[in-house]
Short mmCIF file of C-alpha atoms in Angstrom, two decimals:
data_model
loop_
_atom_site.label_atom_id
_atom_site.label_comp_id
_atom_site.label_asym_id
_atom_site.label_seq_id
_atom_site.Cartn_x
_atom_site.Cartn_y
_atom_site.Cartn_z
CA UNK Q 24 -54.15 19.71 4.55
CA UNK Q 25 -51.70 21.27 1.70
CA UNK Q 26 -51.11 18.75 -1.36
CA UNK Q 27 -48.09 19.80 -2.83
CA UNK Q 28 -45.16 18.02 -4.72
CA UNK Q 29 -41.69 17.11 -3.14
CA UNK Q 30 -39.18 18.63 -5.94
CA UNK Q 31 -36.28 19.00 -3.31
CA UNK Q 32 -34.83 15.99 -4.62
CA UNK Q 33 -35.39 14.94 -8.57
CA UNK Q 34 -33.73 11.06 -9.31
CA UNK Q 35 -30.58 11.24 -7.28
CA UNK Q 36 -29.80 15.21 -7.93
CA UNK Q 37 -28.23 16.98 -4.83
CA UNK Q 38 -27.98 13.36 -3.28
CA UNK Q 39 -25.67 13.52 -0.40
CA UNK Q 40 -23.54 10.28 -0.69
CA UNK Q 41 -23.94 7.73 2.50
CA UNK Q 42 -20.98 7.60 4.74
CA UNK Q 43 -20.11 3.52 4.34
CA UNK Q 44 -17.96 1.23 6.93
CA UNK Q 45 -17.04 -2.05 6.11
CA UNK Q 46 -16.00 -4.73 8.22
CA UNK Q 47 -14.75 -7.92 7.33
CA UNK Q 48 -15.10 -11.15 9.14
CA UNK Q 49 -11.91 -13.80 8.53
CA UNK Q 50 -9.76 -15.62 10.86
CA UNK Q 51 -7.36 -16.16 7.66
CA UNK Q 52 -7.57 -12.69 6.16
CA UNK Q 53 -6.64 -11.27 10.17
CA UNK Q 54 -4.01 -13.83 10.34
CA UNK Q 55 -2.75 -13.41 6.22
CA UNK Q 56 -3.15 -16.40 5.20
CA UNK Q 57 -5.78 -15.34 3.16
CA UNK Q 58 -6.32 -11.92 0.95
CA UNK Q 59 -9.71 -9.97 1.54
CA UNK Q 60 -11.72 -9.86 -1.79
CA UNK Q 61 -14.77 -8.97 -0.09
CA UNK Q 62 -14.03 -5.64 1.32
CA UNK Q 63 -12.65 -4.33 -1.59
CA UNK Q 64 -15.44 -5.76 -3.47
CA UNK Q 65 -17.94 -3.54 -1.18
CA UNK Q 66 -15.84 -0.82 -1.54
CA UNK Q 67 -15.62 -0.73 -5.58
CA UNK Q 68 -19.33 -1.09 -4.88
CA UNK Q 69 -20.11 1.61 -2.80
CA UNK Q 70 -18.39 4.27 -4.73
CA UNK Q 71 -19.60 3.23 -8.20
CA UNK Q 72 -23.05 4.13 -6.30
CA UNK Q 73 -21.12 7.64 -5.47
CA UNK Q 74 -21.26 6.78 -1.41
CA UNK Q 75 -18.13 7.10 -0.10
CA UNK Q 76 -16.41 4.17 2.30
CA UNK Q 77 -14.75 6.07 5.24
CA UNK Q 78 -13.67 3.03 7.20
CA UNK Q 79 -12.42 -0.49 6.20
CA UNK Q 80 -11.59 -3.08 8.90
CA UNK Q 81 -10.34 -7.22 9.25
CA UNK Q 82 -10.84 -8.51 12.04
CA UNK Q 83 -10.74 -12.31 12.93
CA UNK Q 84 -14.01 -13.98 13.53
CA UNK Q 85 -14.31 -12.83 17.63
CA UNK Q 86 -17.93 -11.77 18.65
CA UNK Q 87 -16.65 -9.71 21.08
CA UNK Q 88 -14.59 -7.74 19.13
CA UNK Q 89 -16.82 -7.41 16.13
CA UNK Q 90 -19.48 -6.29 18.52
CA UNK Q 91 -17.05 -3.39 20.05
CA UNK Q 92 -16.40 -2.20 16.30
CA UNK Q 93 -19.59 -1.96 14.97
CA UNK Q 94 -20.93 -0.74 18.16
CA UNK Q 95 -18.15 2.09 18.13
CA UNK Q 96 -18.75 3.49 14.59
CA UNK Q 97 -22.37 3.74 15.53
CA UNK Q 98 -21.90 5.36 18.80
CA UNK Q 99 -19.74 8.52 17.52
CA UNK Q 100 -21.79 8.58 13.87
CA UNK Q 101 -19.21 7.81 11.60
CA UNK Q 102 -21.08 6.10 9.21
CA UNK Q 103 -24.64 5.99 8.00
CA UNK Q 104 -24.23 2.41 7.25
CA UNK Q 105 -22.07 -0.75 8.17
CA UNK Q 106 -21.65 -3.46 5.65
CA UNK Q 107 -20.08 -6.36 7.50
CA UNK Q 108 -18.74 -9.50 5.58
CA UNK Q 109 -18.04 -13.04 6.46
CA UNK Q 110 -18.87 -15.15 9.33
CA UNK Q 111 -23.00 -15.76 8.79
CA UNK Q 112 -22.49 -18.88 7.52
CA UNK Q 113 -22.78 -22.55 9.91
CA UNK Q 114 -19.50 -22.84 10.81
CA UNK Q 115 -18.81 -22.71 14.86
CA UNK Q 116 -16.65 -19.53 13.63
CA UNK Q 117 -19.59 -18.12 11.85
CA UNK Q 118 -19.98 -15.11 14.65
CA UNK Q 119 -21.03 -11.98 12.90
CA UNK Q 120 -24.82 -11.94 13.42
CA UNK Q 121 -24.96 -13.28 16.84
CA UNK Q 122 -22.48 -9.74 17.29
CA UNK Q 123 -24.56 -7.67 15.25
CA UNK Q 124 -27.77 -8.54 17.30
CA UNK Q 125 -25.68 -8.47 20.41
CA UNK Q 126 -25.19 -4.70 19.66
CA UNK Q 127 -28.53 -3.85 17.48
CA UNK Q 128 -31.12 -1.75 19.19
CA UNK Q 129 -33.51 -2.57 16.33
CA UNK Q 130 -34.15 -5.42 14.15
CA UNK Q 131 -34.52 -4.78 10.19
CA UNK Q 132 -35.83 -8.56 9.46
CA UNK Q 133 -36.47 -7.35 5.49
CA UNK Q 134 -32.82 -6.50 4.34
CA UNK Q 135 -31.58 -10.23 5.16
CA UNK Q 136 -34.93 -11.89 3.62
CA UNK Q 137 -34.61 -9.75 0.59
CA UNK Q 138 -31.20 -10.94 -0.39
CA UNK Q 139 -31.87 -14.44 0.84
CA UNK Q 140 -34.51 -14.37 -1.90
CA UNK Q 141 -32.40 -13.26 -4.23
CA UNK Q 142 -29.78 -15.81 -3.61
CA UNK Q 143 -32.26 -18.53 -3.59
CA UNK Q 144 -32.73 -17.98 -7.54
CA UNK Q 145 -28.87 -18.53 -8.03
CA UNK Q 146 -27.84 -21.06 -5.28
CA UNK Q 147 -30.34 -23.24 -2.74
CA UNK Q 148 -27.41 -22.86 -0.01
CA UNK Q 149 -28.73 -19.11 0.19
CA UNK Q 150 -30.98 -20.48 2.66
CA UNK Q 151 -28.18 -21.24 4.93
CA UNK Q 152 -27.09 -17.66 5.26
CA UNK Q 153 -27.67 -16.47 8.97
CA UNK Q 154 -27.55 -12.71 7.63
CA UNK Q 155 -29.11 -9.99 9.88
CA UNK Q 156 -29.79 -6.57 9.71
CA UNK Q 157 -30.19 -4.04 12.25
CA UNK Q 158 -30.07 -0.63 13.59
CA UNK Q 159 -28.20 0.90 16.24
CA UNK Q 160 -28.36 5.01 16.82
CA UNK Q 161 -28.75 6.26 13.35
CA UNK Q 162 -26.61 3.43 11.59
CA UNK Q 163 -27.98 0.49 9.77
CA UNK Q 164 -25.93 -2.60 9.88
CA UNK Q 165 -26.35 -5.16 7.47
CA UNK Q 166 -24.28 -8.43 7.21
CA UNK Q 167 -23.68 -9.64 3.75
CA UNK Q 168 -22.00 -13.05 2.46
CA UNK Q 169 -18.04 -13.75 2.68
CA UNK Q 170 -17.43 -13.99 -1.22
CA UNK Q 171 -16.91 -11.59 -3.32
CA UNK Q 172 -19.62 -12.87 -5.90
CA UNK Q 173 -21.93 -13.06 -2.98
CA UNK Q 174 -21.03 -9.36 -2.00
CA UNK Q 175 -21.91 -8.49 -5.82
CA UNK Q 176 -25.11 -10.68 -5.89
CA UNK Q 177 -26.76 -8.99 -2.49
CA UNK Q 178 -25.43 -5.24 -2.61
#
């Protein structure tokens, strides 16, 4: 066996930026009764990090049809990752991960934990997040809070 050093790739040089979609979960935001801070929140986010956001999306808080979208971008490779917001919470709207595992073909349990963790340290409703994380072709999927500070905290 050959021991040699990996120096394709020295702290972030020649990094080629992750293709990022963002869906948003929000009855009010679909209907405008309510502005979306979130998205934009992921999206300032995501390019600070020099990934670039090539698809932004409201929908209201359907399963079905946040199932379809994220299954959609993953299908044709659009993105590398989805970052959904919204809907994990308790509320019989709260839809997004039921969708997400409806459409995951594998579960990535250690994303969700990690920023429950997290969250714990700043609020003990963290542990009511219903968060999940999975993958589906090549895309990761990963369902983050509905508030903007949340967003912050967990990305």
């Amino acid at each position: 066996m050959e021991n040699r050093k990996d120096t394709d790739c020295k702290a972030g040089q020649d990094r080629v930026p992750i293709r990022v979609a963002v869906i948003t979960s929000s009855d009010a935001g679909y209907a405008g009764e309510r502005e979306d801070l979130s998205g934009p929140a992921i999206r300032e986010i995501v390019e600070a990090a020099g990934d670039r956001v090539v698809s932004m999306t409201l929908l209201p808080d359907e399963r079905a049809m946040l199932a379809q979208r994220m299954a959609a971008i993953a299908d044709v490779g659009v993105a590398d990752l989805i970052l959904t917001t919204g809907g994990t919470g308790l509320s019989p709207r709260d839809v997004t991960p039921e969708a997400t595992l409806e459409i995951g073909e594998r579960l990535v349990p250690g994303i969700p934990e990690a920023m429950r963790a997290y969250s714990m340290r700043i609020t003990g409703r963290a542990m009511l997040s219903r968060a999940s994380s999975v993958t589906r072709k090549q895309t990761l999927i990963i369902n983050l809070p509905g508030s903007p500070k949340a967003v912050r905290e967990c990305l």
